[in-house]
């Protein structure tokens, strides 16, 4: 049983608990990646690809998305800062090679066709220097024509919109016969351009609550585009909806990427290494 005193990060230290908290039974995130690659990724001679691509997932978490892609025939690599997540990914998902690494300074012994950065992982780069370092690493590991696919919160959504900032929200889920409860509060640190989160967990059979904090950089679409261009990318698509974590979900391949008002909660970018 996890205890408040022993948890460095409740969810990332407990991968099975993470998957219970964030289920994805229809593999919406991995299908999104698969469909984007099938649509936008070409071979070195600009013809449609006829062989499996190598995909690197930054902050791969439990490896669930890579596991799906591996079953689809991709060669799958992942890095994550959590040793527990890396062990779980390699044990639970055949065909996934994962290692401990930092997305801001990662090195892998491979040139890859695509790099995936989902669930706002890119926003753990809190400063311009960290973001630029991450994007340089991505460009260095991508072959020319390779793709960076990123999905994240959209900084523009918070311009005058207090929808997610109105007060604490409460959630609960069941796992192994116990109910896990959390109270979450979000607020904007304007000076640092960060979305900060305080989450208080009530852990089963633990009398004291566990309080954990985290933060994400808030990037605006034009700002993100500029960083990508300076790092050696050209943006192929930028849209807020549909997507794996939007209200509409990801309908599937051939979906019209029509959400170009870029005011939605999520931001998706497909950038090509040039």
Short mmCIF file of C-alpha atoms in Angstrom, two decimals:
data_model
loop_
_atom_site.label_atom_id
_atom_site.label_comp_id
_atom_site.label_asym_id
_atom_site.label_seq_id
_atom_site.Cartn_x
_atom_site.Cartn_y
_atom_site.Cartn_z
CA UNK A 1 0.00 0.00 0.00
CA UNK A 2 1.31 3.43 -0.95
CA UNK A 3 1.79 5.84 1.93
CA UNK A 4 1.90 9.61 1.91
CA UNK A 5 5.32 9.65 3.51
CA UNK A 6 6.79 7.27 0.95
CA UNK A 7 5.43 8.76 -2.25
CA UNK A 8 7.75 10.98 -4.27
CA UNK A 9 5.10 11.34 -6.96
CA UNK A 10 2.05 9.21 -6.37
CA UNK A 11 1.14 8.47 -9.97
CA UNK A 12 4.54 8.33 -11.67
CA UNK A 13 5.91 6.13 -8.89
CA UNK A 14 2.97 3.74 -9.32
CA UNK A 15 2.43 3.08 -13.04
CA UNK A 16 -0.50 0.67 -12.63
CA UNK A 17 -2.26 3.27 -10.50
CA UNK A 18 -1.56 5.86 -13.20
CA UNK A 19 -3.26 3.71 -15.83
CA UNK A 20 -6.24 3.19 -13.53
CA UNK A 21 -6.52 6.96 -12.99
CA UNK A 22 -6.18 7.79 -16.70
CA UNK A 23 -7.72 4.89 -18.64
CA UNK A 24 -7.56 4.95 -22.45
CA UNK A 25 -9.46 1.80 -23.46
CA UNK A 26 -9.80 2.76 -27.13
CA UNK A 27 -6.15 3.93 -27.38
CA UNK A 28 -7.21 7.38 -28.50
CA UNK A 29 -3.76 8.93 -27.96
CA UNK A 30 -1.88 6.18 -29.79
CA UNK A 31 -4.40 6.09 -32.64
CA UNK A 32 -3.95 9.84 -32.99
CA UNK A 33 -0.20 9.35 -33.41
CA UNK A 34 -0.67 6.42 -35.81
CA UNK A 35 -3.08 8.38 -37.99
CA UNK A 36 -0.90 11.50 -38.05
CA UNK A 37 2.13 9.44 -39.05
CA UNK A 38 0.19 7.65 -41.77
CA UNK A 39 -0.96 11.01 -43.15
CA UNK A 40 2.12 13.20 -42.82
CA UNK A 41 5.21 11.01 -42.66
CA UNK A 42 7.01 10.28 -45.91
CA UNK A 43 10.13 8.33 -46.73
CA UNK A 44 13.44 9.99 -47.51
CA UNK A 45 12.56 10.26 -51.20
CA UNK A 46 9.17 11.90 -50.40
CA UNK A 47 7.22 8.80 -51.44
CA UNK A 48 4.74 7.20 -49.03
CA UNK A 49 6.47 5.00 -46.48
CA UNK A 50 6.51 1.26 -47.10
CA UNK A 51 8.48 0.15 -44.00
CA UNK A 52 7.96 0.62 -40.25
CA UNK A 53 9.00 3.92 -38.79
CA UNK A 54 11.02 4.40 -35.62
CA UNK A 55 9.12 6.43 -33.01
CA UNK A 56 10.61 8.02 -29.89
CA UNK A 57 8.14 8.98 -27.14
CA UNK A 58 9.36 11.72 -24.79
CA UNK A 59 8.02 11.23 -21.26
CA UNK A 60 6.59 7.90 -22.39
CA UNK A 61 5.02 7.16 -19.00
CA UNK A 62 3.73 3.62 -18.65
CA UNK A 63 4.54 2.86 -22.29
CA UNK A 64 0.89 2.22 -23.10
CA UNK A 65 0.90 4.35 -26.26
CA UNK A 66 4.17 2.83 -27.47
CA UNK A 67 2.77 -0.63 -26.80
CA UNK A 68 -0.09 0.05 -29.19
CA UNK A 69 2.26 1.46 -31.81
CA UNK A 70 4.58 -1.55 -31.45
CA UNK A 71 1.64 -3.84 -32.21
CA UNK A 72 1.03 -1.71 -35.30
CA UNK A 73 4.55 -2.51 -36.47
CA UNK A 74 6.49 0.60 -35.42
CA UNK A 75 9.92 0.39 -33.82
CA UNK A 76 9.32 2.01 -30.46
CA UNK A 77 11.69 3.86 -28.12
CA UNK A 78 10.81 5.85 -25.03
CA UNK A 79 12.41 7.96 -22.33
CA UNK A 80 10.97 8.99 -18.99
CA UNK A 81 12.38 10.50 -15.82
CA UNK A 82 10.66 7.90 -13.64
CA UNK A 83 12.59 4.61 -13.26
CA UNK A 84 9.33 2.96 -12.17
CA UNK A 85 7.63 3.99 -15.42
CA UNK A 86 10.57 2.77 -17.50
CA UNK A 87 10.56 -0.65 -15.81
CA UNK A 88 6.81 -0.96 -16.21
CA UNK A 89 6.90 0.01 -19.90
CA UNK A 90 9.49 -2.64 -20.71
CA UNK A 91 7.80 -5.34 -18.64
CA UNK A 92 4.21 -4.75 -19.75
CA UNK A 93 4.52 -3.83 -23.42
CA UNK A 94 6.44 -6.11 -25.79
CA UNK A 95 8.45 -4.32 -28.43
CA UNK A 96 9.02 -1.20 -26.31
CA UNK A 97 12.57 -0.11 -25.45
CA UNK A 98 12.61 2.51 -22.73
CA UNK A 99 15.30 4.27 -20.72
CA UNK A 100 15.52 6.89 -18.00
CA UNK A 101 16.11 10.32 -19.51
CA UNK A 102 15.26 14.01 -19.39
CA UNK A 103 13.37 15.43 -22.37
CA UNK A 104 15.38 18.66 -22.10
CA UNK A 105 18.76 16.97 -22.57
CA UNK A 106 18.05 13.47 -23.87
CA UNK A 107 20.42 11.35 -25.93
CA UNK A 108 19.48 8.10 -27.65
CA UNK A 109 21.68 6.06 -29.93
CA UNK A 110 19.37 6.30 -32.91
CA UNK A 111 18.13 8.53 -35.69
CA UNK A 112 14.35 8.38 -35.62
CA UNK A 113 11.47 9.07 -37.99
CA UNK A 114 9.15 10.64 -35.44
CA UNK A 115 9.23 12.07 -31.94
CA UNK A 116 6.04 12.15 -29.90
CA UNK A 117 5.46 14.46 -26.94
CA UNK A 118 1.92 14.06 -25.62
CA UNK A 119 -0.13 15.09 -22.59
CA UNK A 120 1.59 18.48 -22.16
CA UNK A 121 5.00 16.88 -21.58
CA UNK A 122 6.67 19.62 -23.63
CA UNK A 123 5.35 22.14 -21.10
CA UNK A 124 7.61 20.76 -18.40
CA UNK A 125 10.20 22.95 -20.12
CA UNK A 126 9.50 25.98 -17.96
CA UNK A 127 11.95 28.44 -19.51
CA UNK A 128 12.92 29.41 -23.04
CA UNK A 129 16.35 27.88 -22.47
CA UNK A 130 14.84 24.53 -21.47
CA UNK A 131 12.39 24.54 -24.37
CA UNK A 132 15.10 25.43 -26.87
CA UNK A 133 17.33 22.66 -25.51
CA UNK A 134 14.52 20.12 -25.87
CA UNK A 135 13.73 21.18 -29.44
CA UNK A 136 17.42 21.08 -30.41
CA UNK A 137 17.62 17.53 -29.06
CA UNK A 138 14.53 16.62 -31.07
CA UNK A 139 15.94 18.08 -34.27
CA UNK A 140 19.29 16.36 -33.74
CA UNK A 141 17.64 12.94 -33.39
CA UNK A 142 15.17 13.32 -36.26
CA UNK A 143 16.11 12.52 -39.83
CA UNK A 144 15.31 15.28 -42.36
CA UNK A 145 11.60 15.01 -43.07
CA UNK A 146 10.94 13.40 -39.70
CA UNK A 147 8.06 14.62 -37.58
CA UNK A 148 7.65 16.08 -34.12
CA UNK A 149 4.09 15.48 -32.90
CA UNK A 150 3.17 17.35 -29.72
CA UNK A 151 -0.08 17.70 -27.79
CA UNK A 152 -0.44 20.09 -24.87
CA UNK A 153 -2.53 22.65 -23.05
CA UNK A 154 -3.06 25.82 -25.05
CA UNK A 155 -1.88 29.03 -23.40
CA UNK A 156 -4.32 31.05 -25.52
CA UNK A 157 -7.25 29.24 -23.89
CA UNK A 158 -6.60 31.09 -20.63
CA UNK A 159 -6.84 34.59 -22.15
CA UNK A 160 -9.87 35.87 -20.23
CA UNK A 161 -11.19 32.36 -19.68
CA UNK A 162 -11.38 31.32 -16.00
CA UNK A 163 -13.17 28.03 -16.74
CA UNK A 164 -10.46 25.82 -15.22
CA UNK A 165 -9.47 28.32 -12.54
CA UNK A 166 -12.74 28.86 -10.69
CA UNK A 167 -11.86 26.76 -7.65
CA UNK A 168 -10.99 23.26 -6.52
CA UNK A 169 -12.28 20.31 -8.51
CA UNK A 170 -12.83 16.87 -7.03
CA UNK A 171 -12.28 13.47 -8.60
CA UNK A 172 -12.34 9.86 -7.50
CA UNK A 173 -11.62 6.47 -9.00
CA UNK A 174 -11.53 2.87 -7.80
CA UNK A 175 -8.53 0.59 -7.87
CA UNK A 176 -8.00 -2.77 -6.17
CA UNK A 177 -11.17 -2.38 -4.15
CA UNK A 178 -10.32 1.06 -2.77
CA UNK A 179 -11.45 4.56 -3.69
CA UNK A 180 -8.79 7.17 -4.36
CA UNK A 181 -9.88 10.81 -4.05
CA UNK A 182 -8.22 14.03 -5.11
CA UNK A 183 -8.87 17.75 -4.81
CA UNK A 184 -7.17 19.78 -7.53
CA UNK A 185 -6.62 23.52 -7.76
CA UNK A 186 -5.14 25.32 -10.78
CA UNK A 187 -3.89 28.88 -10.94
CA UNK A 188 -1.74 30.99 -13.27
CA UNK A 189 1.65 32.27 -12.20
CA UNK A 190 1.70 35.24 -14.56
CA UNK A 191 5.27 36.30 -13.83
CA UNK A 192 6.66 32.87 -14.72
CA UNK A 193 4.06 32.16 -17.46
CA UNK A 194 3.20 28.88 -15.74
CA UNK A 195 0.00 27.02 -15.00
CA UNK A 196 0.48 25.70 -11.47
CA UNK A 197 -1.37 22.82 -9.86
CA UNK A 198 -1.88 21.76 -6.26
CA UNK A 199 -3.37 18.30 -5.81
CA UNK A 200 -4.33 16.84 -2.45
CA UNK A 201 -4.75 13.08 -2.43
CA UNK A 202 -6.73 11.11 0.11
CA UNK A 203 -5.01 7.73 -0.04
CA UNK A 204 -6.92 4.64 1.14
CA UNK A 205 -5.86 3.44 4.58
CA UNK A 206 -3.71 6.55 5.06
CA UNK A 207 -4.88 9.13 7.60
CA UNK A 208 -2.83 12.06 6.33
CA UNK A 209 -3.52 13.61 2.93
CA UNK A 210 -0.72 13.79 0.37
CA UNK A 211 -0.19 17.20 -1.22
CA UNK A 212 1.74 17.37 -4.49
CA UNK A 213 2.44 20.33 -6.77
CA UNK A 214 3.43 20.66 -10.41
CA UNK A 215 3.55 23.29 -13.14
CA UNK A 216 3.39 23.63 -16.92
CA UNK A 217 4.69 26.37 -19.20
CA UNK A 218 1.89 28.21 -20.97
CA UNK A 219 2.78 28.58 -24.64
CA UNK A 220 0.82 30.57 -27.18
CA UNK A 221 0.48 29.16 -30.73
CA UNK A 222 2.55 31.88 -32.39
CA UNK A 223 5.20 31.62 -29.68
CA UNK A 224 5.47 27.84 -30.14
CA UNK A 225 5.72 28.24 -33.91
CA UNK A 226 8.62 30.67 -33.52
CA UNK A 227 10.54 28.32 -31.23
CA UNK A 228 10.04 25.45 -33.68
CA UNK A 229 11.21 27.47 -36.67
CA UNK A 230 14.37 28.59 -34.87
CA UNK A 231 15.12 24.97 -33.94
CA UNK A 232 14.99 23.79 -37.56
CA UNK A 233 11.35 22.79 -38.05
CA UNK A 234 8.55 23.85 -40.34
CA UNK A 235 5.03 23.58 -38.94
CA UNK A 236 2.86 21.32 -41.06
CA UNK A 237 -0.30 21.66 -38.97
CA UNK A 238 -1.42 23.55 -35.87
CA UNK A 239 -4.91 22.99 -34.46
CA UNK A 240 -6.87 22.93 -31.23
CA UNK A 241 -9.46 20.30 -32.10
CA UNK A 242 -10.02 17.40 -32.65
CA UNK A 243 -7.49 15.52 -30.58
CA UNK A 244 -7.13 12.66 -28.11
CA UNK A 245 -7.90 14.81 -25.07
CA UNK A 246 -10.48 17.20 -26.52
CA UNK A 247 -14.20 16.88 -25.85
CA UNK A 248 -14.76 15.48 -29.34
CA UNK A 249 -11.93 12.96 -28.98
CA UNK A 250 -10.03 11.68 -32.00
CA UNK A 251 -12.47 10.39 -34.66
CA UNK A 252 -9.80 8.67 -36.75
CA UNK A 253 -7.70 8.88 -39.86
CA UNK A 254 -8.88 11.36 -42.45
CA UNK A 255 -10.25 13.69 -39.80
CA UNK A 256 -10.54 17.32 -40.85
CA UNK A 257 -8.11 19.33 -38.72
CA UNK A 258 -10.46 22.29 -38.76
CA UNK A 259 -9.85 23.71 -35.29
CA UNK A 260 -7.63 26.57 -36.40
CA UNK A 261 -9.19 29.28 -34.23
CA UNK A 262 -6.63 28.05 -31.66
CA UNK A 263 -8.66 29.14 -28.65
CA UNK A 264 -9.47 25.66 -27.35
CA UNK A 265 -8.08 24.00 -24.24
CA UNK A 266 -5.68 21.77 -26.19
CA UNK A 267 -3.05 22.59 -28.80
CA UNK A 268 -1.67 20.10 -31.32
CA UNK A 269 1.33 20.67 -33.55
CA UNK A 270 2.86 18.61 -36.36
CA UNK A 271 6.31 19.91 -37.25
CA UNK A 272 8.72 18.60 -39.88
CA UNK A 273 12.49 18.58 -39.46
CA UNK A 274 14.15 20.48 -42.33
#
